[in-house]
CSV table of C-alpha atoms in Angstrom, one decimal:
chain,number,residue,atom,x,y,z
A,334,UNK,CA,124.3,86.7,101.7
A,335,UNK,CA,122.2,83.6,102.1
A,336,UNK,CA,118.9,85.1,103.4
A,337,UNK,CA,116.8,82.9,105.7
A,338,UNK,CA,114.8,85.7,107.4
A,339,UNK,CA,111.8,85.7,105.1
A,340,UNK,CA,109.4,85.1,107.9
A,341,UNK,CA,110.3,88.7,109.1
A,342,UNK,CA,110.4,90.3,105.6
A,343,UNK,CA,111.1,88.7,102.2
A,344,UNK,CA,114.3,89.5,100.3
A,345,UNK,CA,115.0,90.0,97.5
A,346,UNK,CA,111.9,91.4,95.9
A,347,UNK,CA,110.9,90.7,92.2
A,348,UNK,CA,112.6,93.2,89.9
A,349,UNK,CA,109.2,94.6,88.9
A,350,UNK,CA,108.6,95.7,92.5
A,351,UNK,CA,111.8,97.8,92.6
A,352,UNK,CA,111.0,99.4,89.2
A,353,UNK,CA,107.4,100.3,90.1
A,354,UNK,CA,108.4,101.9,93.5
A,355,UNK,CA,111.0,104.0,91.6
A,356,UNK,CA,108.5,105.0,89.0
A,357,UNK,CA,106.0,106.1,91.5
A,358,UNK,CA,108.5,108.0,93.6
A,359,UNK,CA,109.4,110.0,90.5
A,360,UNK,CA,105.9,110.5,89.2
A,361,UNK,CA,103.1,110.1,91.8
A,362,UNK,CA,101.0,112.8,93.4
A,363,UNK,CA,98.7,112.3,96.4
A,364,UNK,CA,95.9,109.8,95.7
A,365,UNK,CA,92.4,111.3,96.0
A,366,UNK,CA,93.8,114.7,96.9
A,367,UNK,CA,93.7,116.4,93.5
A,368,UNK,CA,92.5,116.4,89.9
A,369,UNK,CA,95.8,116.8,88.1
A,370,UNK,CA,97.4,113.9,86.2
A,371,UNK,CA,99.9,112.9,88.9
A,372,UNK,CA,97.2,112.6,91.6
A,373,UNK,CA,95.0,110.7,89.2
A,374,UNK,CA,97.8,108.3,88.3
A,375,UNK,CA,98.4,107.7,92.0
A,376,UNK,CA,94.7,107.0,92.6
A,377,UNK,CA,94.6,104.6,89.6
A,378,UNK,CA,97.6,102.6,91.0
A,379,UNK,CA,96.0,102.4,94.4
A,380,UNK,CA,92.8,101.1,93.0
A,381,UNK,CA,94.6,98.6,90.8
A,382,UNK,CA,96.4,97.3,93.9
A,383,UNK,CA,93.1,96.8,95.6
A,384,UNK,CA,91.9,94.8,92.6
A,385,UNK,CA,94.9,92.6,92.5
A,386,UNK,CA,94.6,91.8,96.2
A,387,UNK,CA,90.9,91.2,96.0
A,388,UNK,CA,91.5,88.8,93.1
A,389,UNK,CA,94.1,86.9,95.1
A,390,UNK,CA,92.0,86.3,98.1
A,391,UNK,CA,88.6,86.0,96.3
A,392,UNK,CA,87.3,89.3,97.7
A,393,UNK,CA,84.3,90.3,95.7
A,394,UNK,CA,84.5,94.1,96.4
A,395,UNK,CA,88.0,95.6,96.1
A,396,UNK,CA,86.8,98.6,98.1
A,397,UNK,CA,86.6,96.3,101.2
A,398,UNK,CA,90.4,96.1,101.1
A,399,UNK,CA,91.9,98.7,103.4
A,400,UNK,CA,95.6,99.6,103.2
A,401,UNK,CA,97.7,99.7,106.4
A,402,UNK,CA,101.3,100.1,107.4
A,403,UNK,CA,101.6,96.4,108.2
A,404,UNK,CA,99.7,93.4,109.6
A,405,UNK,CA,100.0,94.8,113.2
A,406,UNK,CA,98.1,97.9,112.3
A,407,UNK,CA,95.5,95.8,110.5
A,408,UNK,CA,95.0,93.6,113.5
A,409,UNK,CA,94.7,96.6,115.8
A,410,UNK,CA,92.1,98.1,113.6
A,411,UNK,CA,90.2,94.8,113.5
A,412,UNK,CA,90.4,94.0,117.2
A,413,UNK,CA,89.9,97.5,118.6
A,414,UNK,CA,87.3,98.3,116.0
A,415,UNK,CA,85.0,95.4,116.9
A,416,UNK,CA,85.5,94.4,120.6
A,417,UNK,CA,84.0,96.5,123.4
A,418,UNK,CA,83.4,96.0,127.2
A,419,UNK,CA,81.4,92.9,127.8
A,420,UNK,CA,82.4,91.1,124.6
A,421,UNK,CA,84.3,87.8,124.6
A,422,UNK,CA,87.0,86.7,122.1
A,423,UNK,CA,88.5,83.3,121.6
A,424,UNK,CA,92.1,83.1,120.5
A,425,UNK,CA,95.1,80.7,120.7
A,426,UNK,CA,98.4,80.3,122.5
A,427,UNK,CA,100.2,80.5,119.1
A,428,UNK,CA,99.5,84.1,118.4
A,429,UNK,CA,102.0,86.8,117.7
A,430,UNK,CA,102.2,89.9,120.0
A,431,UNK,CA,100.3,91.8,117.3
A,432,UNK,CA,97.2,89.9,118.5
A,433,UNK,CA,98.2,89.2,122.1
A,434,UNK,CA,99.1,92.8,123.1
A,435,UNK,CA,96.0,94.5,121.7
A,436,UNK,CA,93.9,91.8,123.4
A,437,UNK,CA,95.8,92.4,126.7
A,438,UNK,CA,94.9,96.1,126.4
A,439,UNK,CA,91.3,95.3,125.6
A,440,UNK,CA,91.1,93.1,128.7
A,441,UNK,CA,91.9,96.2,130.8
A,442,UNK,CA,88.8,97.7,129.1
A,443,UNK,CA,86.5,94.9,130.0
A,444,UNK,CA,86.8,92.5,127.1
A,445,UNK,CA,87.0,88.9,128.1
A,446,UNK,CA,89.7,86.8,126.4
A,447,UNK,CA,90.0,83.0,126.3
A,448,UNK,CA,93.3,81.6,125.0
A,449,UNK,CA,93.0,78.0,123.7
A,450,UNK,CA,96.3,76.2,124.3
A,451,UNK,CA,98.0,74.5,121.4
A,452,UNK,CA,100.0,71.2,121.4
A,453,UNK,CA,103.8,70.9,121.5
A,454,UNK,CA,103.7,71.0,117.7
A,455,UNK,CA,101.8,74.2,117.9
A,456,UNK,CA,98.5,72.7,116.6
A,457,UNK,CA,95.1,74.0,117.6
A,458,UNK,CA,92.1,71.7,117.9
A,459,UNK,CA,89.0,73.3,116.3
A,460,UNK,CA,86.9,71.4,118.9
A,461,UNK,CA,88.8,73.3,121.7
A,462,UNK,CA,87.9,76.5,119.9
A,463,UNK,CA,84.2,75.5,119.8
A,464,UNK,CA,84.2,74.5,123.5
A,465,UNK,CA,85.6,77.9,124.4
A,466,UNK,CA,82.7,79.8,122.9
A,467,UNK,CA,80.3,81.5,125.3
A,468,UNK,CA,77.0,83.4,125.1
A,469,UNK,CA,78.9,86.7,124.9
A,470,UNK,CA,81.5,85.5,122.4
A,471,UNK,CA,81.8,88.0,119.5
A,472,UNK,CA,85.0,87.0,117.7
A,473,UNK,CA,87.4,84.2,117.0
A,474,UNK,CA,90.9,85.5,116.3
A,475,UNK,CA,93.5,83.0,114.9
A,476,UNK,CA,96.8,83.1,113.1
A,477,UNK,CA,96.8,81.1,109.9
A,478,UNK,CA,100.3,79.8,110.5
A,479,UNK,CA,102.7,80.2,113.4
A,480,UNK,CA,105.7,82.4,112.9
A,481,UNK,CA,107.6,80.2,115.4
A,482,UNK,CA,106.8,76.6,114.4
A,483,UNK,CA,105.3,77.2,111.0
A,484,UNK,CA,102.2,75.2,112.1
A,485,UNK,CA,99.3,75.7,109.7
A,486,UNK,CA,96.0,76.2,111.6
A,487,UNK,CA,92.8,74.6,110.5
A,488,UNK,CA,91.1,77.9,109.5
A,489,UNK,CA,88.5,76.2,107.2
A,490,UNK,CA,87.2,74.2,110.1
A,491,UNK,CA,87.4,77.1,112.5
A,492,UNK,CA,85.7,79.3,109.9
A,493,UNK,CA,82.8,76.8,109.7
A,494,UNK,CA,82.5,77.0,113.5
A,495,UNK,CA,82.3,80.8,113.2
A,496,UNK,CA,79.6,80.5,110.5
A,497,UNK,CA,77.6,78.0,112.6
A,498,UNK,CA,77.8,80.1,115.7
A,499,UNK,CA,77.4,83.5,113.9
A,500,UNK,CA,80.7,84.9,115.1
A,501,UNK,CA,83.2,87.3,113.5
A,502,UNK,CA,86.2,85.4,112.3
A,503,UNK,CA,89.6,87.3,112.2
A,504,UNK,CA,92.5,85.6,110.5
A,505,UNK,CA,96.1,86.8,110.8
A,506,UNK,CA,97.8,85.9,107.5
A,507,UNK,CA,101.2,87.3,108.3
A,508,UNK,CA,102.9,84.0,107.4
A,509,UNK,CA,100.5,82.7,104.7
A,510,UNK,CA,99.5,85.5,102.4
A,511,UNK,CA,101.0,84.6,99.0
A,512,UNK,CA,102.2,81.3,100.4
A,513,UNK,CA,99.0,79.4,101.0
A,514,UNK,CA,95.7,79.7,99.0
A,515,UNK,CA,93.3,82.0,100.9
A,516,UNK,CA,89.7,82.2,99.9
A,517,UNK,CA,87.7,84.6,102.2
A,518,UNK,CA,84.4,83.2,101.0
A,519,UNK,CA,85.3,79.5,101.3
A,520,UNK,CA,86.9,80.0,104.8
A,521,UNK,CA,84.1,82.3,106.0
A,522,UNK,CA,86.7,85.0,106.9
A,523,UNK,CA,85.2,88.2,108.2
A,524,UNK,CA,88.5,90.1,108.7
A,525,UNK,CA,91.8,89.2,107.0
A,526,UNK,CA,94.9,91.0,108.1
A,527,UNK,CA,97.9,90.6,105.8
A,528,UNK,CA,101.4,92.0,105.3
A,529,UNK,CA,102.6,93.5,102.0
A,530,UNK,CA,106.3,92.9,102.7
A,531,UNK,CA,106.4,89.2,103.3
A,532,UNK,CA,104.8,86.6,101.0
A,533,UNK,CA,103.4,89.2,98.7
A,534,UNK,CA,106.9,90.6,98.0
A,535,UNK,CA,106.0,94.2,98.4
A,536,UNK,CA,108.0,96.9,100.3
A,537,UNK,CA,108.1,97.3,104.0
A,538,UNK,CA,105.4,99.7,105.4
A,539,UNK,CA,102.7,98.0,103.4
A,540,UNK,CA,99.9,95.7,104.5
A,541,UNK,CA,96.1,95.5,104.6
A,542,UNK,CA,92.8,94.5,106.1
A,543,UNK,CA,89.9,92.9,104.3
A,544,UNK,CA,86.6,93.8,106.0
A,545,UNK,CA,83.6,91.7,105.0
A,546,UNK,CA,80.4,93.5,104.1
A,547,UNK,CA,78.2,94.0,107.1
A,548,UNK,CA,81.1,94.2,109.6
A,549,UNK,CA,81.2,97.6,111.2
A,550,UNK,CA,84.5,98.8,112.7
A,551,UNK,CA,85.2,101.9,114.8
A,552,UNK,CA,88.1,103.6,113.1
A,553,UNK,CA,91.5,103.5,114.8
A,554,UNK,CA,92.2,107.0,113.6
A,555,UNK,CA,90.3,109.8,111.9
A,556,UNK,CA,91.5,112.5,109.6
A,557,UNK,CA,91.8,113.6,106.0
A,558,UNK,CA,90.4,111.1,103.4
A,559,UNK,CA,90.0,113.3,100.3
A,560,UNK,CA,86.3,112.6,100.5
A,561,UNK,CA,83.3,114.2,102.2
A,562,UNK,CA,85.6,117.0,103.4
A,563,UNK,CA,82.7,119.1,104.6
A,564,UNK,CA,82.0,116.6,107.4
A,565,UNK,CA,83.6,117.0,110.8
A,566,UNK,CA,83.1,113.3,111.4
A,567,UNK,CA,84.9,110.4,109.6
A,568,UNK,CA,83.1,109.4,106.3
A,569,UNK,CA,81.3,106.1,106.6
A,570,UNK,CA,82.1,104.8,103.1
A,571,UNK,CA,84.8,102.2,102.6
A,572,UNK,CA,87.7,102.2,102.5
A,573,UNK,CA,87.9,105.8,103.5
A,574,UNK,CA,86.4,105.1,106.9
A,575,UNK,CA,89.5,103.2,107.9
A,576,UNK,CA,92.1,105.0,105.7
A,577,UNK,CA,93.0,108.5,107.1
A,578,UNK,CA,96.0,110.5,105.9
A,579,UNK,CA,98.2,110.1,102.8
A,580,UNK,CA,98.8,106.5,101.8
A,581,UNK,CA,102.2,105.0,101.1
A,582,UNK,CA,101.6,105.2,97.3
A,583,UNK,CA,105.1,104.1,96.2
A,584,UNK,CA,104.9,101.2,98.6
A,585,UNK,CA,101.4,100.1,97.6
A,586,UNK,CA,102.5,100.4,93.9
A,587,UNK,CA,105.4,98.0,94.7
A,588,UNK,CA,102.9,95.7,96.5
A,589,UNK,CA,100.7,95.7,93.5
A,590,UNK,CA,103.6,94.3,91.4
A,591,UNK,CA,104.5,91.8,94.2
A,592,UNK,CA,100.9,90.5,94.1
A,593,UNK,CA,101.1,90.3,90.3
A,594,UNK,CA,104.3,88.3,90.6
A,595,UNK,CA,102.7,85.9,93.1
A,596,UNK,CA,99.7,85.4,90.8
A,597,UNK,CA,102.0,84.9,87.7
A,598,UNK,CA,104.2,82.2,89.5
A,599,UNK,CA,101.1,80.7,91.2
A,600,UNK,CA,100.6,80.3,94.9
A,601,UNK,CA,100.6,76.5,94.5
A,602,UNK,CA,104.0,76.6,92.7
A,603,UNK,CA,105.4,78.9,95.5
A,604,UNK,CA,104.1,76.5,98.1
A,605,UNK,CA,105.5,73.5,96.3
A,606,UNK,CA,109.0,75.1,96.1
A,607,UNK,CA,109.0,76.1,99.8
A,608,UNK,CA,107.8,72.7,100.9
A,609,UNK,CA,110.6,71.0,99.1
A,610,UNK,CA,113.2,73.3,100.6
A,611,UNK,CA,111.7,73.1,104.1
A,612,UNK,CA,111.7,69.3,104.0
A,613,UNK,CA,115.3,69.3,102.9
A,614,UNK,CA,116.3,71.6,105.7
A,615,UNK,CA,114.4,69.7,108.4
A,616,UNK,CA,115.8,66.3,107.2
A,617,UNK,CA,119.4,67.8,107.3
A,618,UNK,CA,119.0,69.4,110.7
A,619,UNK,CA,117.5,66.3,112.3
A,620,UNK,CA,120.6,64.3,111.4
A,621,UNK,CA,122.8,66.6,113.5
A,622,UNK,CA,123.3,65.7,117.1
A,623,UNK,CA,122.5,68.4,119.7
A,624,UNK,CA,120.0,70.0,117.3
A,625,UNK,CA,116.2,69.9,118.1
A,626,UNK,CA,113.7,70.9,115.5
A,627,UNK,CA,110.3,72.2,116.6
A,628,UNK,CA,106.9,72.2,114.9
A,629,UNK,CA,104.8,69.5,113.1
A,630,UNK,CA,106.4,66.3,112.0
A,631,UNK,CA,104.3,66.2,108.8
A,632,UNK,CA,105.7,68.6,106.2
A,633,UNK,CA,102.2,69.4,104.8
A,634,UNK,CA,101.2,70.8,108.2
A,635,UNK,CA,103.7,73.7,108.1
A,636,UNK,CA,104.9,76.6,106.1
A,637,UNK,CA,108.6,77.4,105.5
A,638,UNK,CA,109.3,78.5,109.1
A,639,UNK,CA,111.8,76.2,110.9
A,640,UNK,CA,112.8,76.8,114.5
A,641,UNK,CA,115.6,75.0,116.3
A,642,UNK,CA,117.7,74.9,119.4
A,643,UNK,CA,121.3,73.7,119.8
A,644,UNK,CA,122.0,71.9,123.1
A,645,UNK,CA,124.6,73.8,125.1
A,646,UNK,CA,124.6,76.9,122.9
A,647,UNK,CA,122.8,80.2,123.0
A,648,UNK,CA,120.6,80.6,119.9
A,649,UNK,CA,121.6,84.2,119.6
A,650,UNK,CA,125.3,83.2,119.5
A,651,UNK,CA,124.6,80.6,116.8
A,652,UNK,CA,122.7,83.2,114.7
A,653,UNK,CA,125.6,85.6,115.1
A,654,UNK,CA,128.2,83.0,114.0
A,655,UNK,CA,126.0,82.1,111.0
A,656,UNK,CA,125.9,85.8,110.0
A,657,UNK,CA,129.6,86.7,110.8
A,658,UNK,CA,131.3,83.6,109.5
A,659,UNK,CA,129.0,82.0,107.0
A,660,UNK,CA,127.1,85.1,105.6
A,661,UNK,CA,123.8,83.4,106.5
A,662,UNK,CA,120.9,85.5,107.8
A,663,UNK,CA,118.6,84.0,110.4
A,664,UNK,CA,116.6,85.3,113.4
A,665,UNK,CA,117.1,84.2,117.0
A,666,UNK,CA,115.0,85.0,120.1
A,667,UNK,CA,111.3,85.0,120.9
A,668,UNK,CA,110.1,86.3,117.5
A,669,UNK,CA,107.5,88.6,119.2
A,670,UNK,CA,105.6,85.5,120.1
A,671,UNK,CA,106.1,84.6,123.8
A,672,UNK,CA,102.8,82.7,124.0
A,673,UNK,CA,103.9,80.4,121.2
A,674,UNK,CA,107.3,79.8,122.8
A,675,UNK,CA,105.6,79.1,126.1
A,676,UNK,CA,103.5,76.5,124.3
A,677,UNK,CA,106.4,74.6,122.8
A,678,UNK,CA,108.6,75.0,125.9
A,679,UNK,CA,111.2,77.5,124.6
A,680,UNK,CA,110.2,80.7,126.5
A,681,UNK,CA,113.6,80.8,128.4
A,682,UNK,CA,115.9,79.9,125.5
A,683,UNK,CA,114.1,81.2,122.4
A,684,UNK,CA,114.8,79.5,119.1
A,685,UNK,CA,116.9,80.0,116.0
A,686,UNK,CA,114.5,80.5,113.1
A,687,UNK,CA,115.0,79.8,109.4
A,688,UNK,CA,112.4,81.6,107.2
A,689,UNK,CA,112.3,80.1,103.7
A,690,UNK,CA,111.2,82.1,100.7
A,691,UNK,CA,110.6,81.6,97.0
A,692,UNK,CA,114.0,82.9,96.1
A,693,UNK,CA,115.9,80.4,98.3
A,694,UNK,CA,117.6,77.4,96.6
A,695,UNK,CA,118.5,73.8,97.4
A,696,UNK,CA,122.2,74.8,97.4
A,697,UNK,CA,121.5,77.4,100.1
A,698,UNK,CA,119.7,74.9,102.3
A,699,UNK,CA,122.7,72.5,102.0
A,700,UNK,CA,125.1,75.2,103.0
A,701,UNK,CA,123.0,76.2,106.0
A,702,UNK,CA,122.9,72.6,107.3
A,703,UNK,CA,126.7,72.3,106.7
A,704,UNK,CA,127.2,75.6,108.6
A,705,UNK,CA,125.2,74.3,111.6
A,706,UNK,CA,127.3,71.1,111.6
A,707,UNK,CA,130.5,73.1,111.5
A,708,UNK,CA,129.5,75.4,114.3
A,709,UNK,CA,128.7,72.4,116.6
A,710,UNK,CA,131.9,70.6,115.7
A,711,UNK,CA,133.9,73.7,116.6
A,712,UNK,CA,132.1,74.3,119.9
A,713,UNK,CA,132.0,70.7,121.3
């Protein structure tokens, strides 16, 4: 199969990831829950994973890295752990439902939400963010890159606004962790939600949340942590405060190896490879009549996410034909981001999305363009 659904989850994974998951499944105990060698090995691996992630994102204290099931859980912890009745949050019209839905729930609980509208290319103007800030604003919550248009948001500029106005800055790095350089200090990021299973090449069921020192979150869940078990209340130390129950140790072990792979190859090298392939795909698709490509015109303004529509055809049908007849995996629909589709005018139709990853090749891009051409020729 030619796999272009990397925006949903990357495939394949580096071989080291498969091997480490297998090793831990065969040999790991429960981290922090025992003093025997298997439990201690699990704890060691978990801590090493925190260190690798901290190093990648320039996080000074690895214990500020909290492991979650995915980016969605991390975003729920961040939003629901900070915002309360009377608070105001500024977000954008390019957000995934993992931001939009928790905020809709919080609105019912008295949190005020301002959605700054993006352009047709999905771009957000930092000045619009600044103008939306009010006296009761507590947080700015922004995606780093759109999962629909691939648009890269100006998080450094927005981070400066948050610093200037003393606001908490939450960044959703679902499409950028491992793909674009992320420096939590440079960008003034207070809370960074990231997936393990996308650009970090870990298994599904892994992700995390960086919590800057001084940011206090109300836990989304309470329970066993393996620490301060005499207390009936959740321990206040990090990361235990936000990590209850047994962690996905084999998954986190695989994530550790995925992060090591990203660091070995280099984020800039991964970015360069994906930019070349994305540019080749967009150039090829724009040559085909009846195909419309969405997102920024400038290649440097986007990650390897390319959405298209085909005039006169349902995007779901096109995706099905690509899968059935050409063995090419894509994703069609609204991509859990109706606000973004409303912004670019595709809410009714949805789009066909190509998600490019490091393991894709030039030859696969060419085959994908040829497949779209063939489908259109057969149907018109």
